[in-house]
Structure formats: C-alpha cells, structure tokens
C-alpha cells in the first residue's frame, strides 16, 4: 500500500524496507548455498520475500510515470521532484536486480528475471503505437545488472541462466525498438516518441 500511494513522499517510505528485505535475502541465500542446506520453510520464506521485493519495485516503477502532456511544451521546466523520484526508483531496480552484489546471487537473479519478464510482456510487439514508457523506463534501469550478467557469462559460457536472461533482454530491446521505429513511420508526435527513444538509448 505504501509503494502504491498517490503521494511521492509516502512512496519514498517504502525504499528502505525494500532494500532491507533484498539485503537480507542476499545474505541468507548466500548462507544457504554455502551450507547446501535449506529447509522447506526457508525456501518458502525466500520465495515470498522475492515476490514482495519484485512486486513493490514494479509498483514504484509504475507510479512514477510522467503525467499526460508532460513533454508537450519543451520550454517548461522539469518537475524536479518527479525526476528525482524516477532516479531513486532506477537505483532501487538496479540494486534489487543484483548490480551491487559482490558475487552472483540467486535471489537477485530471480528478481531480475521477474522484472525482465514483466517488461517483455508489456513491450511485446502488438497493435500499440508505442511501448509503455514506464515499462521501457524499468527495462532501461536493468542495463547495469545485465552488463554484470554478460561479464559473468564471458567467464562461464555454459551457464544457461545467464544466457536465458541476456537473450530475453535482447529480444525485449528488439521489440521496443521495432515498435518505436513504427511510431516514427506513423508520424506520431516527436514529443511522444522521444521520451521512449531516449530510454532505448539508455537500455542499449
């Protein structure tokens, strides 16, 4: 409820708990892997915590969307509070997806997979004139953790999890790019297209 509040100030109260739960997940997951022992209760708790972190993060990403007409007049000043919130949410997405983990962590990789799947579903090529800006914003936030996965794959080319994540990310990037190119061809207003195309560059 906090992360879905209509108030940015209230939504910000969820940042700390989300990051704290993720930090605890990373530590307990590493510990369980080190001892090669995890009870069913621990496994269910891990899955529940992963789901909470993923869902709250996606809600935050959806709530910090640009309001309609935000880019209609480019001479207007930015909404600094909104831009700060969007940057904060980007940092949270990166963190819970493993960008700051000292070593590969199963919990972060599962959260990364869930976020990637949500972005892929939202941005799949269809009848929409443009992919949702919030989905592209979320996807572009994954550039750093995905780059980390790519670096890991270079030293462990048999890891099917890393390959799966990267192939999925490239397919999503292709879908977003294809839809955006179609938007240019359909003569949609540049003020509508540019916010999405800018995020594509960040994702690349």
C-alpha atoms as a PDB file:
ATOM      1  CA  UNK A   1       0.000   0.000   0.000  1.00  0.00           C
ATOM      2  CA  UNK A   2       2.856   2.377   0.777  1.00  0.00           C
ATOM      3  CA  UNK A   3       4.545   1.811  -2.572  1.00  0.00           C
ATOM      4  CA  UNK A   4       1.259   2.391  -4.426  1.00  0.00           C
ATOM      5  CA  UNK A   5       0.350   5.602  -2.588  1.00  0.00           C
ATOM      6  CA  UNK A   6      -0.630   8.614  -4.672  1.00  0.00           C
ATOM      7  CA  UNK A   7       1.879  10.664  -2.669  1.00  0.00           C
ATOM      8  CA  UNK A   8       5.559  10.537  -3.745  1.00  0.00           C
ATOM      9  CA  UNK A   9       6.564  11.332  -0.158  1.00  0.00           C
ATOM     10  CA  UNK A  10       4.684   8.307   1.148  1.00  0.00           C
ATOM     11  CA  UNK A  11       6.007   6.069  -1.650  1.00  0.00           C
ATOM     12  CA  UNK A  12       9.543   7.050  -0.668  1.00  0.00           C
ATOM     13  CA  UNK A  13       8.934   5.465   2.739  1.00  0.00           C
ATOM     14  CA  UNK A  14       8.984   2.061   1.035  1.00  0.00           C
ATOM     15  CA  UNK A  15      12.507   2.447  -0.382  1.00  0.00           C
ATOM     16  CA  UNK A  16      14.307   1.500   2.817  1.00  0.00           C
ATOM     17  CA  UNK A  17      12.237  -1.616   3.604  1.00  0.00           C
ATOM     18  CA  UNK A  18      12.526  -2.897   0.014  1.00  0.00           C
ATOM     19  CA  UNK A  19      16.301  -2.559   0.060  1.00  0.00           C
ATOM     20  CA  UNK A  20      16.497  -4.052   3.561  1.00  0.00           C
ATOM     21  CA  UNK A  21      14.496  -7.114   2.540  1.00  0.00           C
ATOM     22  CA  UNK A  22      16.677  -7.548  -0.535  1.00  0.00           C
ATOM     23  CA  UNK A  23      19.851  -7.227   1.524  1.00  0.00           C
ATOM     24  CA  UNK A  24      18.577  -9.868   3.940  1.00  0.00           C
ATOM     25  CA  UNK A  25      17.662 -12.111   1.023  1.00  0.00           C
ATOM     26  CA  UNK A  26      21.138 -11.867  -0.455  1.00  0.00           C
ATOM     27  CA  UNK A  27      22.784 -12.741   2.856  1.00  0.00           C
ATOM     28  CA  UNK A  28      20.511 -15.648   3.768  1.00  0.00           C
ATOM     29  CA  UNK A  29      20.557 -17.016   0.219  1.00  0.00           C
ATOM     30  CA  UNK A  30      24.360 -16.977   0.192  1.00  0.00           C
ATOM     31  CA  UNK A  31      24.415 -18.655   3.600  1.00  0.00           C
ATOM     32  CA  UNK A  32      22.008 -21.377   2.489  1.00  0.00           C
ATOM     33  CA  UNK A  33      24.069 -22.037  -0.627  1.00  0.00           C
ATOM     34  CA  UNK A  34      27.282 -22.146   1.390  1.00  0.00           C
ATOM     35  CA  UNK A  35      25.894 -24.779   3.768  1.00  0.00           C
ATOM     36  CA  UNK A  36      23.998 -26.522   0.921  1.00  0.00           C
ATOM     37  CA  UNK A  37      21.071 -26.790   3.260  1.00  0.00           C
ATOM     38  CA  UNK A  38      17.747 -25.006   3.129  1.00  0.00           C
ATOM     39  CA  UNK A  39      14.579 -26.149   4.839  1.00  0.00           C
ATOM     40  CA  UNK A  40      11.213 -26.046   3.090  1.00  0.00           C
ATOM     41  CA  UNK A  41      10.160 -23.235   5.421  1.00  0.00           C
ATOM     42  CA  UNK A  42      13.262 -21.200   4.498  1.00  0.00           C
ATOM     43  CA  UNK A  43      12.617 -21.826   0.806  1.00  0.00           C
ATOM     44  CA  UNK A  44       9.007 -20.629   1.072  1.00  0.00           C
ATOM     45  CA  UNK A  45      10.142 -17.560   3.009  1.00  0.00           C
ATOM     46  CA  UNK A  46      12.733 -16.752   0.349  1.00  0.00           C
ATOM     47  CA  UNK A  47      10.158 -17.064  -2.428  1.00  0.00           C
ATOM     48  CA  UNK A  48       7.692 -14.853  -0.559  1.00  0.00           C
ATOM     49  CA  UNK A  49      10.353 -12.204   0.067  1.00  0.00           C
ATOM     50  CA  UNK A  50      11.447 -12.281  -3.584  1.00  0.00           C
ATOM     51  CA  UNK A  51       7.842 -11.792  -4.667  1.00  0.00           C
ATOM     52  CA  UNK A  52       7.384  -8.854  -2.274  1.00  0.00           C
ATOM     53  CA  UNK A  53      10.539  -7.112  -3.480  1.00  0.00           C
ATOM     54  CA  UNK A  54       9.624  -7.672  -7.121  1.00  0.00           C
ATOM     55  CA  UNK A  55       6.013  -6.529  -6.816  1.00  0.00           C
ATOM     56  CA  UNK A  56       6.766  -3.450  -4.713  1.00  0.00           C
ATOM     57  CA  UNK A  57       9.549  -2.433  -7.087  1.00  0.00           C
ATOM     58  CA  UNK A  58       7.262  -2.753 -10.112  1.00  0.00           C
ATOM     59  CA  UNK A  59       4.553  -0.728  -8.381  1.00  0.00           C
ATOM     60  CA  UNK A  60       7.066   2.051  -7.666  1.00  0.00           C
ATOM     61  CA  UNK A  61       8.184   1.986 -11.303  1.00  0.00           C
ATOM     62  CA  UNK A  62       4.582   2.316 -12.476  1.00  0.00           C
ATOM     63  CA  UNK A  63       3.669   5.094 -10.056  1.00  0.00           C
ATOM     64  CA  UNK A  64       6.493   7.438 -11.099  1.00  0.00           C
ATOM     65  CA  UNK A  65       5.182   7.780 -14.636  1.00  0.00           C
ATOM     66  CA  UNK A  66       5.159  11.087 -16.478  1.00  0.00           C
ATOM     67  CA  UNK A  67       1.747  12.779 -16.425  1.00  0.00           C
ATOM     68  CA  UNK A  68      -0.092  13.228 -19.750  1.00  0.00           C
ATOM     69  CA  UNK A  69       1.261  16.155 -21.759  1.00  0.00           C
ATOM     70  CA  UNK A  70       4.492  16.361 -19.746  1.00  0.00           C
ATOM     71  CA  UNK A  71       6.561  16.794 -22.925  1.00  0.00           C
ATOM     72  CA  UNK A  72       4.045  18.875 -24.867  1.00  0.00           C
ATOM     73  CA  UNK A  73       5.848  22.136 -24.144  1.00  0.00           C
ATOM     74  CA  UNK A  74       9.594  21.574 -24.044  1.00  0.00           C
ATOM     75  CA  UNK A  75      10.157  25.133 -22.847  1.00  0.00           C
ATOM     76  CA  UNK A  76       8.586  24.243 -19.482  1.00  0.00           C
ATOM     77  CA  UNK A  77      10.884  23.409 -16.583  1.00  0.00           C
ATOM     78  CA  UNK A  78      11.175  19.809 -15.445  1.00  0.00           C
ATOM     79  CA  UNK A  79       9.247  18.590 -12.442  1.00  0.00           C
ATOM     80  CA  UNK A  80      12.339  18.150 -10.266  1.00  0.00           C
ATOM     81  CA  UNK A  81      10.543  16.096  -7.610  1.00  0.00           C
ATOM     82  CA  UNK A  82       9.315  13.645 -10.246  1.00  0.00           C
ATOM     83  CA  UNK A  83      12.745  13.382 -11.882  1.00  0.00           C
ATOM     84  CA  UNK A  84      14.386  12.736  -8.500  1.00  0.00           C
ATOM     85  CA  UNK A  85      11.826  10.037  -7.722  1.00  0.00           C
ATOM     86  CA  UNK A  86      12.406   8.375 -11.098  1.00  0.00           C
ATOM     87  CA  UNK A  87      16.158   8.337 -10.467  1.00  0.00           C
ATOM     88  CA  UNK A  88      15.618   6.891  -6.988  1.00  0.00           C
ATOM     89  CA  UNK A  89      13.407   4.152  -8.414  1.00  0.00           C
ATOM     90  CA  UNK A  90      16.023   3.378 -11.081  1.00  0.00           C
ATOM     91  CA  UNK A  91      18.573   2.907  -8.292  1.00  0.00           C
ATOM     92  CA  UNK A  92      16.227   0.525  -6.465  1.00  0.00           C
ATOM     93  CA  UNK A  93      15.581  -1.507  -9.628  1.00  0.00           C
ATOM     94  CA  UNK A  94      19.309  -1.823 -10.248  1.00  0.00           C
ATOM     95  CA  UNK A  95      20.073  -2.786  -6.662  1.00  0.00           C
ATOM     96  CA  UNK A  96      17.418  -5.472  -6.248  1.00  0.00           C
ATOM     97  CA  UNK A  97      18.456  -6.891  -9.648  1.00  0.00           C
ATOM     98  CA  UNK A  98      21.979  -7.517  -8.411  1.00  0.00           C
ATOM     99  CA  UNK A  99      24.070  -4.610  -9.671  1.00  0.00           C
ATOM    100  CA  UNK A 100      25.742  -4.167  -6.266  1.00  0.00           C
ATOM    101  CA  UNK A 101      26.068  -7.847  -5.295  1.00  0.00           C
ATOM    102  CA  UNK A 102      29.685  -8.830  -4.678  1.00  0.00           C
ATOM    103  CA  UNK A 103      29.066 -12.171  -6.416  1.00  0.00           C
ATOM    104  CA  UNK A 104      26.198 -13.777  -8.368  1.00  0.00           C
ATOM    105  CA  UNK A 105      23.227 -14.280  -6.065  1.00  0.00           C
ATOM    106  CA  UNK A 106      20.235 -16.473  -6.808  1.00  0.00           C
ATOM    107  CA  UNK A 107      17.734 -14.149  -5.139  1.00  0.00           C
ATOM    108  CA  UNK A 108      18.800 -11.123  -7.184  1.00  0.00           C
ATOM    109  CA  UNK A 109      18.841 -13.168 -10.386  1.00  0.00           C
ATOM    110  CA  UNK A 110      15.273 -14.332  -9.737  1.00  0.00           C
ATOM    111  CA  UNK A 111      14.133 -10.751  -9.150  1.00  0.00           C
ATOM    112  CA  UNK A 112      15.958  -9.692 -12.332  1.00  0.00           C
ATOM    113  CA  UNK A 113      14.218 -12.492 -14.239  1.00  0.00           C
ATOM    114  CA  UNK A 114      10.804 -11.456 -12.920  1.00  0.00           C
ATOM    115  CA  UNK A 115      11.318  -7.789 -13.828  1.00  0.00           C
ATOM    116  CA  UNK A 116      12.612  -8.726 -17.277  1.00  0.00           C
ATOM    117  CA  UNK A 117       9.579 -10.926 -17.911  1.00  0.00           C
ATOM    118  CA  UNK A 118       7.201  -8.147 -16.868  1.00  0.00           C
ATOM    119  CA  UNK A 119       8.938  -5.678 -19.192  1.00  0.00           C
ATOM    120  CA  UNK A 120       8.931  -8.195 -22.049  1.00  0.00           C
ATOM    121  CA  UNK A 121       5.194  -8.822 -21.653  1.00  0.00           C
ATOM    122  CA  UNK A 122       4.423  -5.098 -21.540  1.00  0.00           C
ATOM    123  CA  UNK A 123       6.625  -4.269 -24.542  1.00  0.00           C
ATOM    124  CA  UNK A 124       5.851  -7.228 -26.805  1.00  0.00           C
ATOM    125  CA  UNK A 125       5.228  -6.200 -30.403  1.00  0.00           C
ATOM    126  CA  UNK A 126       1.499  -5.761 -30.964  1.00  0.00           C
ATOM    127  CA  UNK A 127      -1.014  -3.145 -32.018  1.00  0.00           C
ATOM    128  CA  UNK A 128       0.204  -0.479 -29.579  1.00  0.00           C
ATOM    129  CA  UNK A 129       1.643   2.637 -31.218  1.00  0.00           C
ATOM    130  CA  UNK A 130       4.378   2.804 -28.582  1.00  0.00           C
ATOM    131  CA  UNK A 131       5.542   0.545 -25.745  1.00  0.00           C
ATOM    132  CA  UNK A 132       4.547   1.847 -22.282  1.00  0.00           C
ATOM    133  CA  UNK A 133       7.030   4.482 -21.147  1.00  0.00           C
ATOM    134  CA  UNK A 134       7.060   3.092 -17.604  1.00  0.00           C
ATOM    135  CA  UNK A 135       7.963  -0.386 -18.886  1.00  0.00           C
ATOM    136  CA  UNK A 136      10.787   0.990 -21.053  1.00  0.00           C
ATOM    137  CA  UNK A 137      11.992   3.093 -18.114  1.00  0.00           C
ATOM    138  CA  UNK A 138      12.085  -0.028 -15.932  1.00  0.00           C
ATOM    139  CA  UNK A 139      13.820  -2.050 -18.640  1.00  0.00           C
ATOM    140  CA  UNK A 140      16.471   0.622 -19.195  1.00  0.00           C
ATOM    141  CA  UNK A 141      17.218   0.540 -15.452  1.00  0.00           C
ATOM    142  CA  UNK A 142      18.411  -3.046 -15.879  1.00  0.00           C
ATOM    143  CA  UNK A 143      21.359  -2.091 -18.105  1.00  0.00           C
ATOM    144  CA  UNK A 144      23.903  -2.267 -15.276  1.00  0.00           C
ATOM    145  CA  UNK A 145      22.818  -5.617 -13.763  1.00  0.00           C
ATOM    146  CA  UNK A 146      22.509  -7.114 -17.267  1.00  0.00           C
ATOM    147  CA  UNK A 147      26.001  -5.893 -18.124  1.00  0.00           C
ATOM    148  CA  UNK A 148      27.193  -7.635 -14.979  1.00  0.00           C
ATOM    149  CA  UNK A 149      25.495 -10.858 -16.084  1.00  0.00           C
ATOM    150  CA  UNK A 150      27.140 -10.517 -19.514  1.00  0.00           C
ATOM    151  CA  UNK A 151      30.541 -10.150 -17.836  1.00  0.00           C
ATOM    152  CA  UNK A 152      29.869 -13.290 -15.795  1.00  0.00           C
ATOM    153  CA  UNK A 153      28.861 -15.176 -18.938  1.00  0.00           C
ATOM    154  CA  UNK A 154      32.182 -14.347 -20.593  1.00  0.00           C
ATOM    155  CA  UNK A 155      33.959 -16.368 -17.896  1.00  0.00           C
ATOM    156  CA  UNK A 156      31.265 -19.045 -17.587  1.00  0.00           C
ATOM    157  CA  UNK A 157      29.856 -19.633 -21.053  1.00  0.00           C
ATOM    158  CA  UNK A 158      28.000 -22.797 -20.096  1.00  0.00           C
ATOM    159  CA  UNK A 159      25.722 -21.037 -17.586  1.00  0.00           C
ATOM    160  CA  UNK A 160      22.230 -21.414 -19.036  1.00  0.00           C
ATOM    161  CA  UNK A 161      20.682 -18.927 -16.567  1.00  0.00           C
ATOM    162  CA  UNK A 162      22.936 -16.103 -17.750  1.00  0.00           C
ATOM    163  CA  UNK A 163      22.232 -16.962 -21.397  1.00  0.00           C
ATOM    164  CA  UNK A 164      18.484 -17.074 -20.793  1.00  0.00           C
ATOM    165  CA  UNK A 165      18.482 -13.636 -19.138  1.00  0.00           C
ATOM    166  CA  UNK A 166      20.593 -11.990 -21.829  1.00  0.00           C
ATOM    167  CA  UNK A 167      18.685 -13.498 -24.754  1.00  0.00           C
ATOM    168  CA  UNK A 168      15.417 -12.385 -23.165  1.00  0.00           C
ATOM    169  CA  UNK A 169      16.772  -8.871 -22.666  1.00  0.00           C
ATOM    170  CA  UNK A 170      17.944  -8.625 -26.285  1.00  0.00           C
ATOM    171  CA  UNK A 171      14.570  -9.807 -27.559  1.00  0.00           C
ATOM    172  CA  UNK A 172      12.791  -7.208 -25.457  1.00  0.00           C
ATOM    173  CA  UNK A 173      15.145  -4.490 -26.682  1.00  0.00           C
ATOM    174  CA  UNK A 174      14.372  -5.587 -30.239  1.00  0.00           C
ATOM    175  CA  UNK A 175      10.616  -5.449 -29.634  1.00  0.00           C
ATOM    176  CA  UNK A 176      10.829  -1.980 -28.094  1.00  0.00           C
ATOM    177  CA  UNK A 177      12.990  -0.710 -30.947  1.00  0.00           C
ATOM    178  CA  UNK A 178      10.711  -2.191 -33.625  1.00  0.00           C
ATOM    179  CA  UNK A 179       7.593  -0.612 -32.129  1.00  0.00           C
ATOM    180  CA  UNK A 180       9.322   2.749 -31.749  1.00  0.00           C
ATOM    181  CA  UNK A 181      10.534   2.730 -35.361  1.00  0.00           C
ATOM    182  CA  UNK A 182       6.969   2.037 -36.461  1.00  0.00           C
ATOM    183  CA  UNK A 183       5.867   5.042 -34.417  1.00  0.00           C
ATOM    184  CA  UNK A 184       8.264   7.284 -36.357  1.00  0.00           C
ATOM    185  CA  UNK A 185       6.903   5.889 -39.618  1.00  0.00           C
ATOM    186  CA  UNK A 186       3.338   6.563 -38.448  1.00  0.00           C
ATOM    187  CA  UNK A 187       4.179  10.242 -37.908  1.00  0.00           C
ATOM    188  CA  UNK A 188       3.348  10.180 -34.225  1.00  0.00           C
ATOM    189  CA  UNK A 189       4.338  13.382 -32.452  1.00  0.00           C
ATOM    190  CA  UNK A 190       8.065  13.523 -31.713  1.00  0.00           C
ATOM    191  CA  UNK A 191       7.242  14.818 -28.239  1.00  0.00           C
ATOM    192  CA  UNK A 192       5.555  11.476 -27.583  1.00  0.00           C
ATOM    193  CA  UNK A 193       8.273   9.317 -29.159  1.00  0.00           C
ATOM    194  CA  UNK A 194      11.424  10.989 -27.826  1.00  0.00           C
ATOM    195  CA  UNK A 195      10.926  10.083 -24.134  1.00  0.00           C
ATOM    196  CA  UNK A 196      10.747   6.398 -25.129  1.00  0.00           C
ATOM    197  CA  UNK A 197      13.554   6.553 -27.703  1.00  0.00           C
ATOM    198  CA  UNK A 198      15.807   8.255 -25.126  1.00  0.00           C
ATOM    199  CA  UNK A 199      15.231   5.370 -22.738  1.00  0.00           C
ATOM    200  CA  UNK A 200      16.051   2.875 -25.513  1.00  0.00           C
ATOM    201  CA  UNK A 201      19.470   4.521 -25.785  1.00  0.00           C
ATOM    202  CA  UNK A 202      19.964   4.135 -22.031  1.00  0.00           C
ATOM    203  CA  UNK A 203      18.965   0.477 -22.232  1.00  0.00           C
ATOM    204  CA  UNK A 204      21.418  -0.147 -25.049  1.00  0.00           C
END
